[in-house]
Amino acid sequence: QQPVQSPQAVILREGEDAVINCSSSKALYSVHWYRQKRGEAPVFLMILLKGGEQKGHEKISASFNEKKQQSSLYLTASQLSYSGTYFCGTENMDSSYKLIFGSGTRLLVRP
Amino acid sequence: NAGVTQTPKFRVLKTGQSMTLLCAQDMNHEYMYWYRQDPGMGLRLIHYSVGEGTTAKGEVPDGYNVSRLKKQNFLLGLESAAPSQTSVYFCASSYRQDYGYTFGSGTRLTVV
């Protein structure tokens, strides 16, 4: 039931792009994305809903492929502040209100 | 506006002792959750609540109990602490189903 994230870790130079993937074997209602810095709480980035539109801001965006039960997080022109661990959380169609998290993707952005 | 407040922030327990972790939110959120996070791992759902007076089991509920007597508070109890319950515990809340979660700063619990 836990979603699978890939890659497990990414190292970037400042200004490079990255894609983090999240996939589930279950039919999904929603996908959440969070970023956690060391020693801190996870911080909400965005939510994608079944039937909804792709969400995002200028440099961080995400998509949700309902047919494949997959979501991708796109980090464009990465900044040092993007470093941290990114988690996707999925809510299945048959178990509402429960958000189950993947094991995370560690992102390190170097100068 | 404090958001989600967890108390205590740190605690050391001896095996077999009991304790209660408190989570309080001032955002009038309907849903509240307790997760645990172990080193290098993701967040695992322990219990959750979709409204005052309701509770439900998550992925790893054994050894824990919860109560939601007031909308703003969600308590997590450890009946008889075990070393396997050493972890960082995060409380989270959300306004409703289609909204993101706001997390508390966490409680670092060590059971010796």
PDB file of C-alpha atoms in Angstrom:
ATOM      1  CA  GLN A   1       0.000   0.000   0.000  1.00  0.00           C
ATOM      2  CA  GLN A   2       2.981   2.316   0.570  1.00  0.00           C
ATOM      3  CA  PRO A   3       3.777   4.344  -2.561  1.00  0.00           C
ATOM      4  CA  VAL A   4       7.161   3.815  -4.176  1.00  0.00           C
ATOM      5  CA  GLN A   5       9.414   6.816  -4.711  1.00  0.00           C
ATOM      6  CA  SER A   6      12.333   7.092  -7.095  1.00  0.00           C
ATOM      7  CA  PRO A   7      15.120   7.921  -7.105  1.00  0.00           C
ATOM      8  CA  GLN A   8      16.132   7.401  -3.484  1.00  0.00           C
ATOM      9  CA  ALA A   9      18.674  10.199  -3.662  1.00  0.00           C
ATOM     10  CA  VAL A  10      19.690  12.990  -6.053  1.00  0.00           C
ATOM     11  CA  ILE A  11      22.669  15.330  -6.050  1.00  0.00           C
ATOM     12  CA  LEU A  12      22.390  18.478  -8.166  1.00  0.00           C
ATOM     13  CA  ARG A  13      24.375  21.571  -8.940  1.00  0.00           C
ATOM     14  CA  GLU A  14      22.561  24.825  -8.339  1.00  0.00           C
ATOM     15  CA  GLY A  15      20.459  25.673 -11.376  1.00  0.00           C
ATOM     16  CA  GLU A  16      19.950  22.084 -12.539  1.00  0.00           C
ATOM     17  CA  ASP A  17      16.575  20.375 -12.833  1.00  0.00           C
ATOM     18  CA  ALA A  18      15.268  17.269 -11.094  1.00  0.00           C
ATOM     19  CA  VAL A  19      12.281  14.960 -11.297  1.00  0.00           C
ATOM     20  CA  ILE A  20      11.034  12.823  -8.416  1.00  0.00           C
ATOM     21  CA  ASN A  21       8.538  10.068  -9.087  1.00  0.00           C
ATOM     22  CA  CYS A  22       5.862   8.446  -6.946  1.00  0.00           C
ATOM     23  CA  SER A  23       3.843   5.405  -7.931  1.00  0.00           C
ATOM     24  CA  SER A  24       1.130   3.321  -6.332  1.00  0.00           C
ATOM     25  CA  SER A  25      -0.458  -0.051  -6.989  1.00  0.00           C
ATOM     26  CA  LYS A  26      -3.823   1.274  -5.795  1.00  0.00           C
ATOM     27  CA  ALA A  27      -6.336   3.584  -7.444  1.00  0.00           C
ATOM     28  CA  LEU A  28      -5.601   7.017  -6.028  1.00  0.00           C
ATOM     29  CA  TYR A  29      -7.831   9.865  -4.919  1.00  0.00           C
ATOM     30  CA  SER A  30      -5.032  12.313  -4.227  1.00  0.00           C
ATOM     31  CA  VAL A  31      -1.283  12.752  -4.067  1.00  0.00           C
ATOM     32  CA  HIS A  32       0.460  15.131  -1.659  1.00  0.00           C
ATOM     33  CA  TRP A  33       4.050  16.376  -1.833  1.00  0.00           C
ATOM     34  CA  TYR A  34       6.055  17.520   1.211  1.00  0.00           C
ATOM     35  CA  ARG A  35       9.610  18.661   1.859  1.00  0.00           C
ATOM     36  CA  GLN A  36      11.427  17.984   5.114  1.00  0.00           C
ATOM     37  CA  LYS A  37      14.709  19.535   6.154  1.00  0.00           C
ATOM     38  CA  ARG A  38      16.913  17.797   8.666  1.00  0.00           C
ATOM     39  CA  GLY A  39      15.570  18.081  12.197  1.00  0.00           C
ATOM     40  CA  GLU A  40      12.391  19.834  11.088  1.00  0.00           C
ATOM     41  CA  ALA A  41       8.788  18.935  10.385  1.00  0.00           C
ATOM     42  CA  PRO A  42       7.553  18.149   6.882  1.00  0.00           C
ATOM     43  CA  VAL A  43       6.192  21.165   5.013  1.00  0.00           C
ATOM     44  CA  PHE A  44       3.317  20.907   2.557  1.00  0.00           C
ATOM     45  CA  LEU A  45       4.175  21.759  -1.071  1.00  0.00           C
ATOM     46  CA  MET A  46       1.100  20.829  -3.071  1.00  0.00           C
ATOM     47  CA  ILE A  47      -1.793  18.421  -3.544  1.00  0.00           C
ATOM     48  CA  LEU A  48      -3.029  16.816  -6.740  1.00  0.00           C
ATOM     49  CA  LEU A  49      -6.554  15.473  -6.895  1.00  0.00           C
ATOM     50  CA  LYS A  50      -8.097  12.858  -9.147  1.00  0.00           C
ATOM     51  CA  GLY A  51      -9.513  14.735 -12.094  1.00  0.00           C
ATOM     52  CA  GLY A  52      -7.717  17.916 -11.104  1.00  0.00           C
ATOM     53  CA  GLU A  53      -5.230  20.095 -12.898  1.00  0.00           C
ATOM     54  CA  GLN A  54      -1.471  20.041 -12.714  1.00  0.00           C
ATOM     55  CA  LYS A  55      -0.384  22.232  -9.848  1.00  0.00           C
ATOM     56  CA  GLY A  56       2.667  24.225  -9.046  1.00  0.00           C
ATOM     57  CA  HIS A  57       4.510  27.439  -8.831  1.00  0.00           C
ATOM     58  CA  GLU A  58       7.111  28.885 -11.128  1.00  0.00           C
ATOM     59  CA  LYS A  59       9.898  26.465 -10.336  1.00  0.00           C
ATOM     60  CA  ILE A  60       8.226  23.591  -8.474  1.00  0.00           C
ATOM     61  CA  SER A  61       5.364  21.800 -10.158  1.00  0.00           C
ATOM     62  CA  ALA A  62       3.781  18.368 -10.184  1.00  0.00           C
ATOM     63  CA  SER A  63       1.657  16.129 -12.343  1.00  0.00           C
ATOM     64  CA  PHE A  64      -0.698  13.236 -11.672  1.00  0.00           C
ATOM     65  CA  ASN A  65      -1.234  10.429 -14.174  1.00  0.00           C
ATOM     66  CA  GLU A  66      -4.501   8.830 -13.072  1.00  0.00           C
ATOM     67  CA  LYS A  67      -4.264   5.931 -15.506  1.00  0.00           C
ATOM     68  CA  LYS A  68      -0.857   4.855 -14.228  1.00  0.00           C
ATOM     69  CA  GLN A  69      -1.415   5.951 -10.579  1.00  0.00           C
ATOM     70  CA  GLN A  70       1.787   7.934 -10.774  1.00  0.00           C
ATOM     71  CA  SER A  71       2.831  11.436  -9.812  1.00  0.00           C
ATOM     72  CA  SER A  72       5.968  13.377 -10.582  1.00  0.00           C
ATOM     73  CA  LEU A  73       7.455  16.417  -8.861  1.00  0.00           C
ATOM     74  CA  TYR A  74       9.457  18.772 -11.079  1.00  0.00           C
ATOM     75  CA  LEU A  75      12.122  21.035  -9.607  1.00  0.00           C
ATOM     76  CA  THR A  76      13.345  23.569 -12.138  1.00  0.00           C
ATOM     77  CA  ALA A  77      16.516  25.662 -11.836  1.00  0.00           C
ATOM     78  CA  SER A  78      17.164  24.278  -8.371  1.00  0.00           C
ATOM     79  CA  GLN A  79      18.258  26.526  -5.521  1.00  0.00           C
ATOM     80  CA  LEU A  80      20.308  25.662  -2.446  1.00  0.00           C
ATOM     81  CA  SER A  81      17.141  25.992  -0.370  1.00  0.00           C
ATOM     82  CA  TYR A  82      15.581  23.071  -2.257  1.00  0.00           C
ATOM     83  CA  SER A  83      17.823  20.625  -0.393  1.00  0.00           C
ATOM     84  CA  GLY A  84      15.960  18.221   1.863  1.00  0.00           C
ATOM     85  CA  THR A  85      13.962  15.034   1.742  1.00  0.00           C
ATOM     86  CA  TYR A  86      10.867  14.979  -0.440  1.00  0.00           C
ATOM     87  CA  PHE A  87       7.955  12.745   0.451  1.00  0.00           C
ATOM     88  CA  CYS A  88       4.910  11.873  -1.538  1.00  0.00           C
ATOM     89  CA  GLY A  89       1.782  10.844   0.307  1.00  0.00           C
ATOM     90  CA  THR A  90      -1.076   9.009  -1.339  1.00  0.00           C
ATOM     91  CA  GLU A  91      -4.722   8.642  -0.438  1.00  0.00           C
ATOM     92  CA  ASN A  92      -6.409   5.633  -1.964  1.00  0.00           C
ATOM     93  CA  MET A  93      -9.899   5.670  -3.413  1.00  0.00           C
ATOM     94  CA  ASP A  94     -10.941   2.901  -1.005  1.00  0.00           C
ATOM     95  CA  SER A  95      -9.487   4.319   2.222  1.00  0.00           C
ATOM     96  CA  SER A  96     -10.347   7.965   2.464  1.00  0.00           C
ATOM     97  CA  TYR A  97      -8.739  10.328   4.933  1.00  0.00           C
ATOM     98  CA  LYS A  98      -5.621   8.199   5.323  1.00  0.00           C
ATOM     99  CA  LEU A  99      -2.446   9.601   3.808  1.00  0.00           C
ATOM    100  CA  ILE A 100       0.285   6.995   3.405  1.00  0.00           C
ATOM    101  CA  PHE A 101       3.793   8.261   2.748  1.00  0.00           C
ATOM    102  CA  GLY A 102       6.583   6.921   0.596  1.00  0.00           C
ATOM    103  CA  SER A 103      10.071   6.417   1.993  1.00  0.00           C
ATOM    104  CA  GLY A 104      11.336   9.715   0.623  1.00  0.00           C
ATOM    105  CA  THR A 105      13.849  11.091  -1.875  1.00  0.00           C
ATOM    106  CA  ARG A 106      16.911  12.891  -0.533  1.00  0.00           C
ATOM    107  CA  LEU A 107      17.836  15.921  -2.621  1.00  0.00           C
ATOM    108  CA  LEU A 108      21.122  17.759  -2.182  1.00  0.00           C
ATOM    109  CA  VAL A 109      21.756  20.939  -4.143  1.00  0.00           C
ATOM    110  CA  ARG A 110      25.395  22.037  -4.230  1.00  0.00           C
ATOM    111  CA  PRO A 111      26.766  25.470  -5.221  1.00  0.00           C
TER     112      PRO A 111
ATOM    113  CA  ASN B   1      -1.551  31.856  15.451  1.00  0.00           C
ATOM    114  CA  ALA B   2       0.483  28.917  16.758  1.00  0.00           C
ATOM    115  CA  GLY B   3      -0.597  26.246  14.217  1.00  0.00           C
ATOM    116  CA  VAL B   4       0.060  22.744  15.547  1.00  0.00           C
ATOM    117  CA  THR B   5       1.749  22.475  18.934  1.00  0.00           C
ATOM    118  CA  GLN B   6       3.168  19.248  20.323  1.00  0.00           C
ATOM    119  CA  THR B   7       4.172  18.635  23.913  1.00  0.00           C
ATOM    120  CA  PRO B   8       6.591  17.513  25.144  1.00  0.00           C
ATOM    121  CA  LYS B   9       9.393  18.049  22.606  1.00  0.00           C
ATOM    122  CA  PHE B  10      11.680  15.438  24.154  1.00  0.00           C
ATOM    123  CA  ARG B  11      11.118  12.532  26.524  1.00  0.00           C
ATOM    124  CA  VAL B  12      13.048   9.542  27.818  1.00  0.00           C
ATOM    125  CA  LEU B  13      11.023   6.627  29.154  1.00  0.00           C
ATOM    126  CA  LYS B  14      11.932   3.366  30.784  1.00  0.00           C
ATOM    127  CA  THR B  15      10.550   0.162  29.308  1.00  0.00           C
ATOM    128  CA  GLY B  16       7.081  -0.476  30.670  1.00  0.00           C
ATOM    129  CA  GLN B  17       6.306   3.131  31.570  1.00  0.00           C
ATOM    130  CA  SER B  18       3.326   4.933  30.109  1.00  0.00           C
ATOM    131  CA  MET B  19       2.959   8.455  28.782  1.00  0.00           C
ATOM    132  CA  THR B  20       0.688  10.733  26.788  1.00  0.00           C
ATOM    133  CA  LEU B  21       1.714  13.002  23.930  1.00  0.00           C
ATOM    134  CA  LEU B  22      -0.444  16.059  23.390  1.00  0.00           C
ATOM    135  CA  CYS B  23      -1.224  17.692  20.069  1.00  0.00           C
ATOM    136  CA  ALA B  24      -3.133  20.974  19.946  1.00  0.00           C
ATOM    137  CA  GLN B  25      -4.182  22.972  16.883  1.00  0.00           C
ATOM    138  CA  ASP B  26      -5.764  26.408  16.730  1.00  0.00           C
ATOM    139  CA  MET B  27      -6.793  26.397  13.057  1.00  0.00           C
ATOM    140  CA  ASN B  28     -10.220  24.799  13.531  1.00  0.00           C
ATOM    141  CA  HIS B  29      -9.082  21.797  11.487  1.00  0.00           C
ATOM    142  CA  GLU B  30     -11.407  18.828  11.344  1.00  0.00           C
ATOM    143  CA  TYR B  31      -8.864  16.073  10.715  1.00  0.00           C
ATOM    144  CA  MET B  32      -5.915  15.167  12.910  1.00  0.00           C
ATOM    145  CA  TYR B  33      -3.214  12.517  12.570  1.00  0.00           C
ATOM    146  CA  TRP B  34      -0.366  10.897  14.479  1.00  0.00           C
ATOM    147  CA  TYR B  35       2.678   9.646  12.553  1.00  0.00           C
ATOM    148  CA  ARG B  36       5.986   8.175  13.648  1.00  0.00           C
ATOM    149  CA  GLN B  37       9.243   8.612  11.769  1.00  0.00           C
ATOM    150  CA  ASP B  38      12.224   6.356  12.258  1.00  0.00           C
ATOM    151  CA  PRO B  39      15.748   7.203  11.037  1.00  0.00           C
ATOM    152  CA  GLY B  40      16.023   7.212   7.279  1.00  0.00           C
ATOM    153  CA  MET B  41      12.413   6.237   6.853  1.00  0.00           C
ATOM    154  CA  GLY B  42       9.200   7.839   5.863  1.00  0.00           C
ATOM    155  CA  LEU B  43       6.236   8.680   8.035  1.00  0.00           C
ATOM    156  CA  ARG B  44       4.018   5.848   9.206  1.00  0.00           C
ATOM    157  CA  LEU B  45       0.434   6.546  10.258  1.00  0.00           C
ATOM    158  CA  ILE B  46      -0.436   5.394  13.779  1.00  0.00           C
ATOM    159  CA  HIS B  47      -3.987   6.670  14.339  1.00  0.00           C
ATOM    160  CA  TYR B  48      -6.139   9.429  12.951  1.00  0.00           C
ATOM    161  CA  SER B  49      -9.367  11.300  13.612  1.00  0.00           C
ATOM    162  CA  VAL B  50     -11.860  12.810  11.194  1.00  0.00           C
ATOM    163  CA  GLY B  51     -13.704  14.817  13.817  1.00  0.00           C
ATOM    164  CA  GLU B  52     -14.303  15.372  17.502  1.00  0.00           C
ATOM    165  CA  GLY B  53     -15.072  12.089  19.252  1.00  0.00           C
ATOM    166  CA  THR B  54     -13.851   9.908  16.362  1.00  0.00           C
ATOM    167  CA  THR B  55     -10.676   7.860  16.022  1.00  0.00           C
ATOM    168  CA  ALA B  56      -9.443   5.212  13.594  1.00  0.00           C
ATOM    169  CA  LYS B  57      -6.425   2.934  13.194  1.00  0.00           C
ATOM    170  CA  GLY B  58      -3.641   3.641  10.760  1.00  0.00           C
ATOM    171  CA  GLU B  59      -0.764   1.473   9.530  1.00  0.00           C
ATOM    172  CA  VAL B  60       0.960   0.806  12.863  1.00  0.00           C
ATOM    173  CA  PRO B  61      -1.577   1.185  15.716  1.00  0.00           C
ATOM    174  CA  ASP B  62      -0.393  -1.598  18.048  1.00  0.00           C
ATOM    175  CA  GLY B  63       0.835  -0.361  21.439  1.00  0.00           C
ATOM    176  CA  TYR B  64      -0.834   3.049  21.068  1.00  0.00           C
ATOM    177  CA  ASN B  65      -4.184   4.543  21.974  1.00  0.00           C
ATOM    178  CA  VAL B  66      -5.689   7.904  21.061  1.00  0.00           C
ATOM    179  CA  SER B  67      -8.493  10.194  22.113  1.00  0.00           C
ATOM    180  CA  ARG B  68     -10.124  13.263  20.557  1.00  0.00           C
ATOM    181  CA  LEU B  69     -12.429  14.610  23.213  1.00  0.00           C
ATOM    182  CA  LYS B  70     -12.096  18.185  21.952  1.00  0.00           C
ATOM    183  CA  LYS B  71     -11.806  19.268  18.336  1.00  0.00           C
ATOM    184  CA  GLN B  72      -8.540  21.112  18.911  1.00  0.00           C
ATOM    185  CA  ASN B  73      -6.735  18.323  20.822  1.00  0.00           C
ATOM    186  CA  PHE B  74      -5.538  14.870  19.797  1.00  0.00           C
ATOM    187  CA  LEU B  75      -3.817  12.750  22.442  1.00  0.00           C
ATOM    188  CA  LEU B  76      -1.536   9.798  21.778  1.00  0.00           C
ATOM    189  CA  GLY B  77      -0.980   7.329  24.617  1.00  0.00           C
ATOM    190  CA  LEU B  78       1.668   4.688  25.052  1.00  0.00           C
ATOM    191  CA  GLU B  79       0.324   2.078  27.432  1.00  0.00           C
ATOM    192  CA  SER B  80       3.544   0.188  28.165  1.00  0.00           C
ATOM    193  CA  ALA B  81       6.550   1.665  26.349  1.00  0.00           C
ATOM    194  CA  ALA B  82       8.930  -0.627  24.475  1.00  0.00           C
ATOM    195  CA  PRO B  83      12.339   0.161  22.911  1.00  0.00           C
ATOM    196  CA  SER B  84      10.745  -0.393  19.477  1.00  0.00           C
ATOM    197  CA  GLN B  85       8.667   2.728  20.128  1.00  0.00           C
ATOM    198  CA  THR B  86      11.765   4.919  20.149  1.00  0.00           C
ATOM    199  CA  SER B  87      11.006   7.365  17.367  1.00  0.00           C
ATOM    200  CA  VAL B  88      10.084  10.912  16.420  1.00  0.00           C
ATOM    201  CA  TYR B  89       6.343  11.415  16.634  1.00  0.00           C
ATOM    202  CA  PHE B  90       4.633  13.998  14.454  1.00  0.00           C
ATOM    203  CA  CYS B  91       1.108  15.261  14.789  1.00  0.00           C
ATOM    204  CA  ALA B  92      -0.604  16.782  11.764  1.00  0.00           C
ATOM    205  CA  SER B  93      -3.933  18.403  11.018  1.00  0.00           C
ATOM    206  CA  SER B  94      -5.893  19.383   7.945  1.00  0.00           C
ATOM    207  CA  TYR B  95      -8.957  21.502   7.312  1.00  0.00           C
ATOM    208  CA  ARG B  96     -10.658  18.798   5.286  1.00  0.00           C
ATOM    209  CA  GLN B  97      -9.890  15.971   2.870  1.00  0.00           C
ATOM    210  CA  ASP B  98      -8.669  18.052  -0.085  1.00  0.00           C
ATOM    211  CA  TYR B  99      -6.273  20.203   1.886  1.00  0.00           C
ATOM    212  CA  GLY B 100      -2.628  19.789   2.780  1.00  0.00           C
ATOM    213  CA  TYR B 101      -1.452  18.809   6.230  1.00  0.00           C
ATOM    214  CA  THR B 102       0.137  21.134   8.774  1.00  0.00           C
ATOM    215  CA  PHE B 103       2.655  19.305  10.937  1.00  0.00           C
ATOM    216  CA  GLY B 104       3.762  19.989  14.476  1.00  0.00           C
ATOM    217  CA  SER B 105       7.463  20.249  15.298  1.00  0.00           C
ATOM    218  CA  GLY B 106       7.608  16.691  16.621  1.00  0.00           C
ATOM    219  CA  THR B 107       8.302  14.817  19.857  1.00  0.00           C
ATOM    220  CA  ARG B 108      11.539  12.880  20.111  1.00  0.00           C
ATOM    221  CA  LEU B 109      10.889   9.842  22.324  1.00  0.00           C
ATOM    222  CA  THR B 110      13.548   7.452  23.559  1.00  0.00           C
ATOM    223  CA  VAL B 111      12.607   4.243  25.383  1.00  0.00           C
ATOM    224  CA  VAL B 112      15.457   2.632  27.313  1.00  0.00           C
TER     225      VAL B 112
END
